[in-house]
Amino acid sequence: MIRWHWSRQSNLRTAFERLAREHGPALYGSALRMARNPDDANDLAQDALVRGYMAFDRFEPGTNFKAWMLRILTNVYITDYRRRKRVGFVGFDDLSTNGQEPFDIVDPKPGPESELLSGAMDSEIEAALGMLSDDVRLTVLLVDVEDLPYEEAADLLGVPVGTVRSRLNRGRGIMRRQLAEYARDRFIAVGVVKGAP
Amino acid sequence: MAGCRFLEADRLSAWTDGEVLDLAERESIAAHVRGCPDCEAESNRVRTLRLRMARYSASSATTVPAGFFRQLGERLDAVDQSRTTSTPAFGRRLRWSAAVLAVAVVGAAAILLSLFAPLRVVDPLVTMKVGSSLSARHLESNDPDEAARWLSGELGAEVPPINLSLLGARLDAANADKGEGHLHYTEQSGKLLSLRIIPRSRLKKTGLLRVLGERQSFWTMDKGKQGESIVAWESGQDSFVASAETPLDKLLPYAQEIARRCPP
């Protein structure tokens, strides 16, 4: 009996490690996008995998391990990591422009928006995602990056589908504006370089 | 889309994602989009953003940090270790049953007690401090009208109405000793909104200034005249303004100007 238990556990461990190695990089990528820094992402991915291992006897072989782990990762992030994060309001002194002169907002329309969006760089997408509130960002990540259907994202986040819809709409709107601004800044920077002697 | 009143943006977005499940609704939106250049363009922009996000997903972070699997292996060892030294299954079940029973008894007692206990507001809707120290005046209330009246009195200025369903608020006390007040709201959908009340003397910049915070955009405006300091927030598609000294009739044109400058 003990030997059977040990053997089963050993098999579970081997099977789990094989899947963890296969899907670990993608899972770490998801963790990095959620936590937004490598240290937290490492801890988050590790915690999720340990929890996955502890529940692995309930995982049905042949089903989607990556999706199963994404669910665990999102839960760990929501329950453990997000709670730890301080809400990042900046003090008024931090609202200074680091010595730069204030500038007026101008309408960023150097070209058709679709072209701007297509040409956005990964670092700009990360920065634009960083402009979203945590709930909206997580929703955008689950639907637009992880490609989950609305219903699944709603289930994971514990909110109605309508909330996913409105968060997505809001998040995408902010991202589009932000990406357009980055594109405009790039456009201006390129103009300066071109105009230099 | 900008000028289209037929279709709400989130419905169009959901339709573009193939997430409108009702066939009749789907066909009605499709028919509208075919005949509406604004909505068609908006739908294309949503699609482009999704395609770009999919590329971002594929390109970002394909490797784990060095030592990741070694660390994982050590943690899995610890899990295995605790499993082999833990209580046998029967004992575990017995212990679980006892724990469940205990929780049920305590829960039932709590429910019974709550039936006879007076209702109590645990989380105040609004907590705010304004003044020169952390022990300055503050209000705890779950009544938005009362909060607005109190704020108006404290600040000597009319506080703009806040038409939101508020779940809670908290004080960010970090700058309270500098004479600043903050109201942080959590809207029902989880959206975080802030109103910052700053005395004019604290506003150093002039002109319209846009600074990016960690998660939000802030706009501050100071016209340089007594009683015309203003701070505005944009969060999501909403813009909010607050002022320590500006009467509402002077505040509104600024609010309109900021709303005009903020993208829709």
Coordinates of C-alpha atoms in Angstrom, one line a residue:
Chain A
M1 CA 0.0 0.0 0.0
I2 CA 2.8 2.4 1.0
R3 CA 4.8 1.4 -2.1
W4 CA 1.7 1.9 -4.3
H5 CA 1.2 5.4 -2.8
W6 CA 4.9 6.3 -3.2
S7 CA 4.9 5.0 -6.8
R8 CA 1.8 7.0 -7.7
Q9 CA 3.2 10.1 -6.1
S10 CA 6.5 9.6 -8.0
N11 CA 4.6 9.2 -11.3
L12 CA 2.6 12.4 -10.5
R13 CA 5.8 14.3 -9.8
T14 CA 7.4 13.1 -13.1
A15 CA 4.3 13.9 -15.1
F16 CA 3.9 17.3 -13.4
E17 CA 7.6 18.3 -13.9
R18 CA 7.4 17.3 -17.6
L19 CA 4.3 19.6 -18.1
A20 CA 5.9 22.3 -16.0
R21 CA 9.0 22.4 -18.1
E22 CA 6.9 22.4 -21.3
H23 CA 4.6 25.2 -20.2
G24 CA 6.8 27.0 -17.6
P25 CA 8.1 29.7 -20.0
A26 CA 4.6 30.6 -21.2
L27 CA 3.4 30.6 -17.6
Y28 CA 6.3 32.8 -16.5
G29 CA 5.4 35.2 -19.4
S30 CA 1.8 35.4 -18.1
A31 CA 3.1 36.0 -14.5
L32 CA 5.5 38.7 -15.8
R33 CA 2.7 40.5 -17.5
M34 CA 0.5 40.4 -14.4
A35 CA 3.1 41.2 -11.8
R36 CA 5.1 43.6 -14.1
N37 CA 8.5 42.9 -12.5
P38 CA 10.8 39.8 -12.8
D39 CA 11.1 39.1 -9.1
D40 CA 7.4 39.1 -8.4
A41 CA 6.8 37.2 -11.6
N42 CA 9.2 34.5 -10.5
D43 CA 7.6 34.1 -7.1
L44 CA 4.1 34.3 -8.6
A45 CA 4.9 31.6 -11.2
Q46 CA 6.6 29.4 -8.6
D47 CA 3.7 29.7 -6.2
A48 CA 1.2 28.9 -8.9
L49 CA 3.1 25.8 -10.0
V50 CA 3.5 24.6 -6.4
R51 CA -0.3 25.0 -5.9
G52 CA -0.8 23.2 -9.2
Y53 CA 1.3 20.4 -8.1
M54 CA -0.6 20.1 -4.8
A55 CA -3.8 19.8 -6.8
F56 CA -2.4 17.8 -9.6
D57 CA -4.2 14.6 -8.7
R58 CA -7.4 16.4 -9.7
F59 CA -6.0 17.4 -13.1
E60 CA -7.5 15.4 -15.9
P61 CA -4.7 14.0 -18.2
G62 CA -5.2 15.0 -21.8
T63 CA -7.0 18.3 -20.9
N64 CA -5.3 21.7 -21.4
F65 CA -2.6 22.0 -18.7
K66 CA -1.7 25.5 -19.8
A67 CA -5.3 26.8 -19.3
W68 CA -5.5 24.9 -16.0
M69 CA -2.4 26.5 -14.7
L70 CA -3.4 30.0 -16.0
R71 CA -6.6 29.7 -13.9
I72 CA -4.4 28.8 -10.8
L73 CA -2.0 31.6 -11.7
T74 CA -4.8 34.2 -12.0
N75 CA -6.2 33.1 -8.6
V76 CA -2.9 33.3 -6.9
Y77 CA -2.3 36.7 -8.4
I78 CA -5.8 38.0 -7.3
T79 CA -5.8 36.5 -3.9
D80 CA -2.1 36.9 -2.8
Y81 CA -0.2 39.3 -5.0
R82 CA -2.6 42.0 -5.8
R83 CA -3.5 42.4 -2.2
R84 CA 0.1 43.0 -1.3
K85 CA 0.5 45.8 -3.9
R86 CA 0.1 49.3 -2.6
V87 CA -2.2 51.4 -4.7
G88 CA 0.2 53.6 -6.6
F89 CA -1.1 57.1 -6.1
V90 CA 1.6 59.7 -6.6
G91 CA 2.1 62.6 -4.3
F92 CA 1.8 66.1 -5.6
D93 CA 5.6 66.5 -5.5
D94 CA 5.8 63.5 -7.7
L95 CA 3.5 65.2 -10.2
S96 CA 6.3 67.5 -11.3
T97 CA 7.7 66.9 -14.8
N98 CA 11.2 66.2 -13.7
G99 CA 12.4 69.7 -14.6
Q100 CA 10.7 69.7 -18.0
E101 CA 8.4 72.4 -18.9
P102 CA 4.7 71.6 -18.8
F103 CA 3.1 71.0 -22.2
D104 CA -0.3 71.3 -23.7
I105 CA -2.2 68.2 -24.7
V106 CA -2.4 68.0 -28.5
D107 CA -4.5 65.7 -30.5
P108 CA -2.3 62.8 -31.5
K109 CA -3.3 62.2 -35.1
P110 CA -0.2 61.8 -37.2
G111 CA -1.8 59.1 -39.3
P112 CA -4.6 56.5 -39.4
E113 CA -5.0 54.9 -36.0
S114 CA -4.8 51.4 -37.3
E115 CA -1.4 52.0 -38.7
L116 CA -0.2 53.4 -35.4
L117 CA -1.6 50.4 -33.5
S118 CA 0.1 47.9 -35.9
G119 CA 3.4 49.7 -35.6
A120 CA 3.3 49.9 -31.7
M121 CA 6.4 48.4 -30.1
D122 CA 6.2 45.8 -27.3
S123 CA 7.7 48.2 -24.8
E124 CA 4.9 50.6 -25.7
I125 CA 2.3 48.0 -25.2
E126 CA 3.7 47.1 -21.8
A127 CA 3.8 50.8 -20.8
A128 CA 0.2 51.3 -22.1
L129 CA -0.9 48.2 -20.1
G130 CA 0.7 49.8 -17.1
M131 CA -1.6 52.8 -17.4
L132 CA -4.7 50.6 -16.7
S133 CA -6.1 50.0 -13.3
D134 CA -5.4 46.5 -12.1
D135 CA -8.8 45.1 -12.7
V136 CA -9.0 46.5 -16.2
R137 CA -5.4 45.4 -17.0
L138 CA -6.1 41.8 -15.8
T139 CA -9.2 41.7 -18.0
V140 CA -7.3 42.9 -21.0
L141 CA -4.5 40.5 -20.4
L142 CA -6.9 37.5 -20.1
V143 CA -8.9 38.3 -23.2
D144 CA -6.6 40.1 -25.5
V145 CA -3.2 38.5 -24.6
E146 CA -4.2 35.0 -23.2
D147 CA -7.1 34.9 -25.7
L148 CA -9.7 33.6 -23.2
P149 CA -13.4 33.9 -24.2
Y150 CA -15.3 36.6 -22.2
E151 CA -17.2 34.0 -20.2
E152 CA -14.1 32.2 -19.1
A153 CA -12.4 35.5 -18.1
A154 CA -15.5 36.5 -16.2
D155 CA -15.5 33.2 -14.4
L156 CA -11.8 33.5 -13.5
L157 CA -12.2 37.1 -12.3
G158 CA -15.5 36.4 -10.5
V159 CA -17.4 39.1 -12.3
P160 CA -20.4 39.2 -14.7
V161 CA -19.7 39.0 -18.5
G162 CA -21.0 42.5 -18.8
T163 CA -18.2 43.8 -16.5
V164 CA -15.6 42.0 -18.7
R165 CA -17.2 43.8 -21.7
S166 CA -17.1 47.2 -20.1
R167 CA -13.6 46.8 -18.7
L168 CA -12.3 45.6 -22.0
N169 CA -13.9 48.5 -23.8
R170 CA -12.4 51.0 -21.3
G171 CA -9.0 49.3 -21.3
R172 CA -8.8 49.2 -25.0
G173 CA -9.8 52.8 -25.3
I174 CA -7.0 53.9 -22.9
M175 CA -4.5 51.7 -24.6
R176 CA -5.3 53.1 -28.0
R177 CA -5.0 56.6 -26.8
Q178 CA -1.7 55.8 -25.1
L179 CA -0.3 54.0 -28.1
A180 CA -1.3 56.8 -30.3
E181 CA 0.6 59.2 -28.0
Y182 CA 3.7 57.1 -28.0
A183 CA 3.5 56.9 -31.8
R184 CA 3.2 60.7 -31.9
D185 CA 6.3 61.0 -29.7
R186 CA 8.2 58.7 -31.9
F187 CA 7.0 60.7 -34.9
I188 CA 8.2 63.9 -33.3
A189 CA 11.6 62.3 -32.3
V190 CA 12.1 61.1 -35.8
G191 CA 11.3 64.6 -37.1
V192 CA 13.9 66.1 -34.7
V193 CA 16.5 63.7 -35.9
K194 CA 15.7 64.3 -39.5
G195 CA 15.8 68.1 -39.0
A196 CA 19.2 67.9 -37.3
P197 CA 22.2 69.2 -39.2
Chain B
M1 CA -18.3 55.5 -33.9
A2 CA -17.5 58.9 -32.5
G3 CA -20.8 60.3 -34.0
C4 CA -22.8 57.0 -33.9
R5 CA -25.5 56.8 -31.3
F6 CA -26.9 53.5 -32.4
L7 CA -24.3 51.2 -31.0
E8 CA -22.6 51.4 -27.6
A9 CA -18.8 51.0 -27.8
D10 CA -18.7 47.9 -25.6
R11 CA -21.3 46.1 -27.8
L12 CA -19.4 46.9 -30.9
S13 CA -16.2 45.7 -29.3
A14 CA -17.9 42.4 -28.2
W15 CA -19.4 41.9 -31.6
T16 CA -15.9 42.4 -33.2
D17 CA -14.6 39.8 -30.8
G18 CA -17.3 37.3 -31.8
E19 CA -18.7 37.5 -28.3
V20 CA -22.3 38.5 -29.1
L21 CA -24.1 35.2 -28.6
D22 CA -27.6 36.1 -29.5
L23 CA -28.1 35.5 -33.3
A24 CA -30.7 38.3 -33.8
E25 CA -28.5 40.8 -32.0
R26 CA -25.4 39.7 -33.9
E27 CA -27.2 40.1 -37.3
S28 CA -28.6 43.5 -36.3
I29 CA -25.2 44.8 -35.3
A30 CA -23.6 43.4 -38.5
A31 CA -26.3 45.1 -40.6
H32 CA -25.6 48.4 -38.9
V33 CA -21.9 48.1 -39.2
R34 CA -22.2 47.5 -42.9
G35 CA -24.0 50.8 -43.4
C36 CA -22.1 52.9 -40.8
P37 CA -18.5 53.9 -41.8
D38 CA -17.8 55.1 -38.2
C39 CA -18.7 51.8 -36.6
E40 CA -16.9 49.9 -39.3
A41 CA -13.7 51.9 -38.8
E42 CA -14.0 51.5 -35.0
S43 CA -14.5 47.7 -35.4
N44 CA -11.4 47.6 -37.6
R45 CA -9.4 49.5 -35.0
V46 CA -10.5 47.0 -32.3
R47 CA -9.5 44.2 -34.5
T48 CA -6.1 45.7 -35.2
L49 CA -5.4 46.2 -31.5
R50 CA -6.3 42.6 -30.8
L51 CA -4.0 41.4 -33.6
R52 CA -1.2 43.5 -32.2
M53 CA -1.8 42.2 -28.7
A54 CA -1.7 38.6 -30.0
R55 CA 1.8 39.4 -31.5
Y56 CA 2.8 40.9 -28.2
S57 CA 1.7 37.7 -26.5
A58 CA 3.7 35.6 -28.8
S59 CA 6.9 37.7 -28.6
S60 CA 7.1 38.4 -24.9
A61 CA 8.9 36.3 -22.3
T62 CA 9.7 32.9 -23.8
T63 CA 12.3 31.9 -21.2
V64 CA 12.3 31.5 -17.5
P65 CA 14.9 33.1 -15.2
A66 CA 18.1 31.0 -14.5
G67 CA 17.5 28.5 -11.7
F68 CA 13.7 28.6 -12.1
F69 CA 13.3 24.9 -12.4
R70 CA 15.9 24.1 -9.7
Q71 CA 14.0 26.3 -7.3
L72 CA 10.7 24.7 -8.3
G73 CA 12.2 21.2 -7.8
E74 CA 13.2 22.2 -4.3
R75 CA 9.7 23.5 -3.5
L76 CA 8.1 20.3 -4.9
D77 CA 10.5 18.3 -2.8
A78 CA 9.2 20.1 0.3
V79 CA 5.6 19.4 -0.8
D80 CA 6.5 15.7 -1.2
Q81 CA 8.2 15.7 2.1
S82 CA 5.2 17.2 3.9
R83 CA 2.9 14.6 2.2
T84 CA 4.9 11.6 3.4
T85 CA 5.2 12.9 6.9
S86 CA 1.6 14.1 7.2
T87 CA -1.3 12.4 9.0
P88 CA -2.6 9.2 7.3
A89 CA -5.7 9.6 5.1
F90 CA -8.2 8.4 7.7
G91 CA -6.8 10.7 10.4
R92 CA -6.8 13.6 7.9
R93 CA -10.5 12.9 7.1
L94 CA -11.3 12.8 10.8
R95 CA -9.5 16.1 11.4
W96 CA -11.3 17.7 8.4
S97 CA -14.6 16.5 9.7
A98 CA -13.9 18.0 13.1
A99 CA -12.8 21.3 11.5
V100 CA -15.9 21.5 9.3
L101 CA -18.1 20.8 12.3
A102 CA -16.4 23.5 14.3
V103 CA -16.7 26.0 11.5
A104 CA -20.4 25.2 11.1
V105 CA -21.1 25.7 14.8
V106 CA -19.2 29.0 14.9
G107 CA -20.9 30.1 11.7
A108 CA -24.4 29.3 13.0
A109 CA -23.7 31.1 16.3
A110 CA -22.5 34.2 14.3
I111 CA -25.6 34.2 12.2
L112 CA -27.8 34.0 15.3
L113 CA -25.9 36.8 17.0
S114 CA -26.1 39.0 14.0
L115 CA -29.9 38.7 13.9
F116 CA -30.0 40.4 17.3
A117 CA -27.1 42.8 17.0
P118 CA -27.7 46.3 15.9
L119 CA -26.7 47.2 12.3
R120 CA -23.3 48.8 12.1
V121 CA -21.6 50.5 9.2
V122 CA -18.2 48.8 9.1
D123 CA -16.6 50.6 6.1
P124 CA -17.3 54.3 5.9
L125 CA -18.1 55.5 2.4
V126 CA -16.0 58.6 2.8
T127 CA -13.0 59.2 5.0
M128 CA -11.2 62.4 4.5
K129 CA -8.8 64.5 6.3
V130 CA -7.9 68.1 5.5
G131 CA -5.6 70.2 7.5
S132 CA -2.1 70.5 8.8
S133 CA -1.7 67.3 10.6
L134 CA -2.7 63.7 10.4
S135 CA -5.1 64.2 13.3
A136 CA -6.9 66.8 11.3
R137 CA -10.6 66.9 10.7
H138 CA -12.2 64.0 9.0
L139 CA -15.6 62.6 8.2
E140 CA -16.8 59.1 8.2
S141 CA -20.1 58.7 6.5
N142 CA -22.0 56.5 4.1
D143 CA -24.1 59.4 2.8
P144 CA -22.6 61.1 -0.3
D145 CA -24.8 64.2 0.2
E146 CA -23.5 64.6 3.7
A147 CA -19.9 64.1 2.5
A148 CA -20.4 66.7 -0.2
R149 CA -21.8 69.2 2.3
W150 CA -19.0 68.5 4.7
L151 CA -16.4 68.9 2.1
S152 CA -17.9 72.1 0.9
G153 CA -17.9 73.5 4.4
E154 CA -14.3 72.4 5.1
L155 CA -12.9 73.6 1.8
G156 CA -14.9 76.8 1.5
A157 CA -15.8 75.7 -2.0
E158 CA -18.6 73.9 -3.6
V159 CA -17.7 70.3 -4.4
P160 CA -18.7 69.1 -7.8
P161 CA -21.4 66.4 -7.7
I162 CA -20.0 62.9 -8.1
N163 CA -22.6 60.8 -9.9
L164 CA -21.1 57.4 -9.1
S165 CA -22.2 54.4 -7.2
L166 CA -19.5 54.3 -4.6
L167 CA -18.5 51.3 -2.6
G168 CA -15.9 52.7 -0.5
A169 CA -13.2 55.3 -0.1
R170 CA -10.0 55.6 1.7
L171 CA -7.7 58.3 2.8
D172 CA -4.2 58.6 1.4
A173 CA -2.6 60.2 4.4
A174 CA 0.8 60.6 2.8
N175 CA 0.3 64.3 2.0
A176 CA -2.3 65.2 4.6
D177 CA 0.3 67.0 6.7
K178 CA 1.0 69.2 3.6
G179 CA -2.6 70.4 3.7
E180 CA -3.8 68.1 0.9
G181 CA -7.0 66.1 0.9
H182 CA -7.6 63.0 -1.1
L183 CA -10.7 61.0 -1.8
H184 CA -10.2 57.6 -3.3
Y185 CA -13.3 55.8 -4.6
T186 CA -13.8 52.3 -5.8
E187 CA -16.6 52.2 -8.3
Q188 CA -18.8 49.1 -8.5
S189 CA -17.0 47.8 -11.6
G190 CA -13.7 48.0 -9.7
K191 CA -12.6 51.2 -11.3
L192 CA -10.4 53.3 -9.0
L193 CA -11.1 57.0 -9.0
S194 CA -9.5 59.8 -7.1
L195 CA -10.3 63.3 -6.2
R196 CA -7.4 65.3 -4.9
I197 CA -8.0 68.5 -3.1
I198 CA -5.0 70.8 -3.1
P199 CA -4.9 74.3 -1.7
R200 CA -3.8 76.8 -4.3
S201 CA -0.7 77.6 -2.4
R202 CA 0.6 74.1 -3.1
L203 CA 0.2 74.5 -6.9
K204 CA 3.5 75.6 -8.3
K205 CA 3.1 75.1 -12.0
T206 CA 1.1 77.3 -14.2
G207 CA -0.7 76.3 -17.4
L208 CA -2.1 73.0 -18.2
L209 CA 0.1 70.2 -17.2
R210 CA -0.2 66.6 -18.0
V211 CA 1.8 64.1 -16.0
L212 CA 1.6 60.4 -16.2
G213 CA 1.2 58.6 -12.9
E214 CA 1.7 54.9 -12.5
R215 CA -1.8 54.0 -13.5
Q216 CA -3.6 57.2 -14.2
S217 CA -3.2 60.5 -16.0
F218 CA -3.4 63.6 -14.0
W219 CA -4.1 67.1 -15.2
T220 CA -3.5 70.1 -13.1
M221 CA -4.4 73.6 -13.9
D222 CA -3.6 76.8 -12.1
K223 CA -4.6 80.0 -13.7
G224 CA -2.4 82.0 -11.3
K225 CA -5.2 84.0 -9.8
Q226 CA -6.5 83.8 -6.3
G227 CA -9.2 81.1 -6.0
E228 CA -8.7 79.4 -9.4
S229 CA -6.7 76.3 -8.7
I230 CA -8.0 73.2 -10.1
V231 CA -7.0 69.5 -10.3
A232 CA -8.6 67.1 -12.8
W233 CA -8.4 63.4 -13.1
E234 CA -9.0 61.2 -16.0
S235 CA -9.7 57.6 -15.3
G236 CA -11.1 55.4 -18.1
Q237 CA -13.5 57.5 -20.1
D238 CA -14.4 59.8 -17.2
S239 CA -12.9 63.1 -16.2
F240 CA -13.2 64.6 -12.7
V241 CA -12.3 67.9 -11.3
A242 CA -11.8 69.2 -7.8
S243 CA -10.7 72.5 -6.4
A244 CA -10.0 73.8 -3.0
E245 CA -11.0 77.3 -3.6
T246 CA -13.0 77.6 -6.8
P247 CA -16.7 78.2 -6.8
L248 CA -18.6 75.8 -9.0
D249 CA -19.6 78.4 -11.6
K250 CA -15.9 79.1 -12.2
L251 CA -14.9 75.5 -12.0
L252 CA -17.2 74.2 -14.7
P253 CA -15.6 76.0 -17.7
Y254 CA -12.3 74.5 -16.7
A255 CA -13.9 71.1 -16.4
Q256 CA -15.4 71.5 -19.8
E257 CA -12.1 72.6 -21.2
I258 CA -10.3 69.6 -19.7
A259 CA -13.1 67.3 -20.9
R260 CA -12.7 68.8 -24.4
R261 CA -9.0 68.2 -24.4
C262 CA -9.2 64.7 -23.0
P263 CA -9.8 62.2 -25.7
P264 CA -13.3 60.7 -25.7

